[in-house]
CSV table of C-alpha atoms in Angstrom, one decimal:
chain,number,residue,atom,x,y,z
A,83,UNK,CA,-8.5,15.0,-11.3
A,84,UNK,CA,-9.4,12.0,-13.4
A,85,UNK,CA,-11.7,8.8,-11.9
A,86,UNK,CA,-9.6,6.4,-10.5
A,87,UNK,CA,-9.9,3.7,-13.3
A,88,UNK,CA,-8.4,6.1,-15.5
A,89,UNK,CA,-5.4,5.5,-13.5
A,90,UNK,CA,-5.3,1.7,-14.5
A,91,UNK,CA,-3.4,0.7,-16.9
A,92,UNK,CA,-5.2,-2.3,-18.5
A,93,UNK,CA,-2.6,-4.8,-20.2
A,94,UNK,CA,-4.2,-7.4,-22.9
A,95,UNK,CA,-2.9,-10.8,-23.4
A,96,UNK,CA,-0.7,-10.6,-19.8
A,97,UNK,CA,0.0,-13.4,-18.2
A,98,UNK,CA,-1.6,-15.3,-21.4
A,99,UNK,CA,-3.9,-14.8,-24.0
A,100,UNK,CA,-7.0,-13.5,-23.7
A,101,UNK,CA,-6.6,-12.0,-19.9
A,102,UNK,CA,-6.3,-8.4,-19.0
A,103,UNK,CA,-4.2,-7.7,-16.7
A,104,UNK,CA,-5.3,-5.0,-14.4
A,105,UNK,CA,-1.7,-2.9,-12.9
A,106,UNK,CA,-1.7,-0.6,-10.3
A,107,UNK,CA,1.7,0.2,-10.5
A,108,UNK,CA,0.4,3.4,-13.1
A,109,UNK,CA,-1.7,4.6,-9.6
A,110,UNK,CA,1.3,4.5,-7.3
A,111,UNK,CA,2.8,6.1,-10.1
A,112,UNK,CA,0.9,9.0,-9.7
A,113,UNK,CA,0.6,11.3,-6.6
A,114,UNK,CA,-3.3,11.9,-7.6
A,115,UNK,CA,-3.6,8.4,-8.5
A,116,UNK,CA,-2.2,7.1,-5.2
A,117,UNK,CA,-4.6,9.6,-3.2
A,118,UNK,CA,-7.9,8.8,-4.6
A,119,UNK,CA,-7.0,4.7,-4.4
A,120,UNK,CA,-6.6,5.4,-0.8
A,121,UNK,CA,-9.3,8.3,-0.6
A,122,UNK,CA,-11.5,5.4,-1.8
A,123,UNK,CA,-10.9,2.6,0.3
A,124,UNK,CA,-10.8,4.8,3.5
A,125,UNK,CA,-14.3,6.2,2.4
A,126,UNK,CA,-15.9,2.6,2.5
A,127,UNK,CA,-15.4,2.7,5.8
A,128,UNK,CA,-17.1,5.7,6.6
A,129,UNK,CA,-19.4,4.8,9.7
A,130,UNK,CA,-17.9,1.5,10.3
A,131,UNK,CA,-16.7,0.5,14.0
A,132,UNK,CA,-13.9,-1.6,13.8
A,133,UNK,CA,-10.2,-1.9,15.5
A,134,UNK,CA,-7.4,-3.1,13.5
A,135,UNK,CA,-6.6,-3.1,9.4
A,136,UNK,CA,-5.5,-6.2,8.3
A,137,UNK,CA,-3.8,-6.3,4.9
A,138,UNK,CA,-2.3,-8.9,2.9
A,139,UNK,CA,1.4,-9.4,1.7
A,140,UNK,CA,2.3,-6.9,-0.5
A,141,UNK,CA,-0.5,-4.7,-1.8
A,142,UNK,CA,-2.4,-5.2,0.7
A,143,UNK,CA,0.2,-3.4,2.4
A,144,UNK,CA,0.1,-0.5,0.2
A,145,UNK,CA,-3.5,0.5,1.1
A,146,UNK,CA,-3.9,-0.7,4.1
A,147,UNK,CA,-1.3,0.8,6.2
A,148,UNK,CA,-2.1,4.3,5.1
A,149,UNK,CA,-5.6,4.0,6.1
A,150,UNK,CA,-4.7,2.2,9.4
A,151,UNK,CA,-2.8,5.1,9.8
A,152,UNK,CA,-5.1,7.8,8.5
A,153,UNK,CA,-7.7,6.7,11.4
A,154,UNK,CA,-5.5,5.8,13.8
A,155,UNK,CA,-5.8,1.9,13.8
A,156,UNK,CA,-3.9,-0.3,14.6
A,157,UNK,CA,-1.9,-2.5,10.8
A,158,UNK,CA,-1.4,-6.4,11.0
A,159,UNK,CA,0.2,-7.9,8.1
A,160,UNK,CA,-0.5,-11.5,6.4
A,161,UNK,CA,2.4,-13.0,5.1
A,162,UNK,CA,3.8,-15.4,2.9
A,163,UNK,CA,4.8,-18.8,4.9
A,164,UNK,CA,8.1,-18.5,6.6
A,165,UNK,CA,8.2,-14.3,6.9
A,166,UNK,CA,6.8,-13.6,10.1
A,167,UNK,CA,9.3,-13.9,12.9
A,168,UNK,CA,7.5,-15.0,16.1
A,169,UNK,CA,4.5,-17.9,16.3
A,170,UNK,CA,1.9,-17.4,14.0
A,171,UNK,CA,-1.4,-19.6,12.5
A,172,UNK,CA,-1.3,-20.2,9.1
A,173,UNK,CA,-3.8,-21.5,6.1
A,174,UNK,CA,-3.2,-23.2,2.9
A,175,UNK,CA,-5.2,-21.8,0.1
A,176,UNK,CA,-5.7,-23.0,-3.5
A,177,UNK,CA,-4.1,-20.9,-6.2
A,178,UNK,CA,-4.9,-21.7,-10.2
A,179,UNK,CA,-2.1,-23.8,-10.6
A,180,UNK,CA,-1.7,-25.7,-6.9
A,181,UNK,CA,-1.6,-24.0,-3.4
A,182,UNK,CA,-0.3,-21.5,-1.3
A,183,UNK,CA,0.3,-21.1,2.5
A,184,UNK,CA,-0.2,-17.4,4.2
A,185,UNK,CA,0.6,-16.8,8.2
A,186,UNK,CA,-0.9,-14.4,11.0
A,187,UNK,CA,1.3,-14.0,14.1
A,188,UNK,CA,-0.7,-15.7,16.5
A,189,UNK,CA,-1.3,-12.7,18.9
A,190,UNK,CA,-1.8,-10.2,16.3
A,191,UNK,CA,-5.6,-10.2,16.3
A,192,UNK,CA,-7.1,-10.2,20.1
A,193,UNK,CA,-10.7,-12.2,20.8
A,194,UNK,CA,-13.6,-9.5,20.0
A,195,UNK,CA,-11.7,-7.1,18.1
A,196,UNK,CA,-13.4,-5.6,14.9
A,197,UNK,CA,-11.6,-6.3,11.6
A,198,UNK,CA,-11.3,-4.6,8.2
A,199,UNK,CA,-9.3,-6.7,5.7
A,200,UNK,CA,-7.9,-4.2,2.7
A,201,UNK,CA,-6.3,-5.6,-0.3
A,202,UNK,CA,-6.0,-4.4,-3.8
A,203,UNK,CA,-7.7,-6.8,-6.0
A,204,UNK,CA,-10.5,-9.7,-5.6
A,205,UNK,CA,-10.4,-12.3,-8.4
A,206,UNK,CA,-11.0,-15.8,-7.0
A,207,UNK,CA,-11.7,-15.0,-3.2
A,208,UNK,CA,-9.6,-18.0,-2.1
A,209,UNK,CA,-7.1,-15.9,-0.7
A,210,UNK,CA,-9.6,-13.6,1.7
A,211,UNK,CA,-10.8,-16.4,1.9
A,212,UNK,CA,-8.1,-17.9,4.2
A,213,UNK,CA,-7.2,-14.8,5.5
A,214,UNK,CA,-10.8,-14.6,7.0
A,215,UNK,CA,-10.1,-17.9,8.7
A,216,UNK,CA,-7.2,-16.9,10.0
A,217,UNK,CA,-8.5,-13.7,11.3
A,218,UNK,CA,-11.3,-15.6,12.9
A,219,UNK,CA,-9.6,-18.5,14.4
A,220,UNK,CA,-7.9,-16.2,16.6
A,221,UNK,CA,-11.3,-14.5,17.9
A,222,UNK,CA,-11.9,-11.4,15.7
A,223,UNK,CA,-15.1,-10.7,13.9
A,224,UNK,CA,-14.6,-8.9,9.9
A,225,UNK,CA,-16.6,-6.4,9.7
A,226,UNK,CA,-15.4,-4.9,6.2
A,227,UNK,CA,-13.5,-6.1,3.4
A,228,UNK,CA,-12.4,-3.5,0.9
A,229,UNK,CA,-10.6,-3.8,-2.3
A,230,UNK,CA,-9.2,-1.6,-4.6
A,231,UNK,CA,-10.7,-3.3,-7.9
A,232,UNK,CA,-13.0,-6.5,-8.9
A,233,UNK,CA,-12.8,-9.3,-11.1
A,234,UNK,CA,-16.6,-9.6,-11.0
A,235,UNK,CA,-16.6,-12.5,-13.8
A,236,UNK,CA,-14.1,-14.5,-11.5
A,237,UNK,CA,-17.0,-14.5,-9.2
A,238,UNK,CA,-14.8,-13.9,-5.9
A,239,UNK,CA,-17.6,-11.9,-4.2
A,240,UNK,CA,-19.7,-15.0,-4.4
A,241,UNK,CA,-17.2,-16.5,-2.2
A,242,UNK,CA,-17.2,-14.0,0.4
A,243,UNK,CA,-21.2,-14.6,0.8
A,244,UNK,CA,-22.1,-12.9,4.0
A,245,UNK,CA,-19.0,-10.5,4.8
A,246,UNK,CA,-20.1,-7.0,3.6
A,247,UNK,CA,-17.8,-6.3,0.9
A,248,UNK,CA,-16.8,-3.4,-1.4
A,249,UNK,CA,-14.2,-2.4,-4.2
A,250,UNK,CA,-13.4,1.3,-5.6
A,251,UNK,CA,-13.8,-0.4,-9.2
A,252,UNK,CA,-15.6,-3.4,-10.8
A,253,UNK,CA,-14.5,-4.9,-13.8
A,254,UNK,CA,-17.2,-6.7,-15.3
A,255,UNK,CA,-15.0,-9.8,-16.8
A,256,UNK,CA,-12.0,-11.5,-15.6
């Protein structure tokens, strides 16, 4: 089996010039690929007590509900504005080019439960960011935040000063 950056396919110049553009789709392309991303990010969490996975909309979906469901957690999903159908919090974020608002169903996360937040890429932070708040405003404490791959240049973990944080694969630029 190959390491799991292997499975990256690395695009130059995508969205614009001088950015590479890191794709998963080439790992959930490939049954091996698919199994060591979520071998990975279920192996940070060896030794952690926690309750509930929390994952992003969409690919935080794509790891985190296999590894909520590997260990026999409990999967809430963070969605764009407007998706979830009964009362939920929500956050506005910045984004590169203006800002963004993501929503929690307001009894998704009970007061004192453990959290692990799973998502497939850090860049910026700003959107873990706001999905911390949102996690926290509603009484749960994040006790793990794992990611698939790193922008370490974009200097996201910097961001997230203070959660214990961890990606399968670091990417030294942006």
């Amino acid at each position: 089996m190959k390491k799991l950056e292997e499975y990256v396919r690395s695009i130059p110049d995508f969205p614009e010039p001088g950015i590479i553009f890191r794709d998963i789709t080439s790992v959930l392309q490939d049954p091996d690929g698919l199994r060591l991303s979520v071998d990975s990010i279920q192996g940070m969490l060896d030794g952690v007590d926690f309750d509930v996975v929390v994952g992003p909309e969409s690919r935080g979906f794509i790891f985190g509900v296999p590894v909520a469901y590997n260990l026999h957690k409990s999967f809430v999903p963070v969605r764009k504005k407007g998706k979830l159908p009964c009362e939920t919090i929500e956050m506005e974020y910045d984004l590169e080019y203006g800002s963004a608002v993501i929503e929690i169903h307001k009894d998704a996360i009970k007061p004192g439960q453990k959290v692990v937040i799973i998502d497939d890429l850090i860049a910026t932070g700003g959107t873990m960011e706001a999905i911390i708040k949102l996690v926290e405003k509603l009484g749960g404490e994040v006790v793990k935040i794992c990611f698939l791959m790193e922008l370490a240049g974009l200097k996201g973990r910097e961001r997230l000063a203070g959660y214990n944080v961890d990606s399968a694969i670091i990417y030294e630029g942006k």
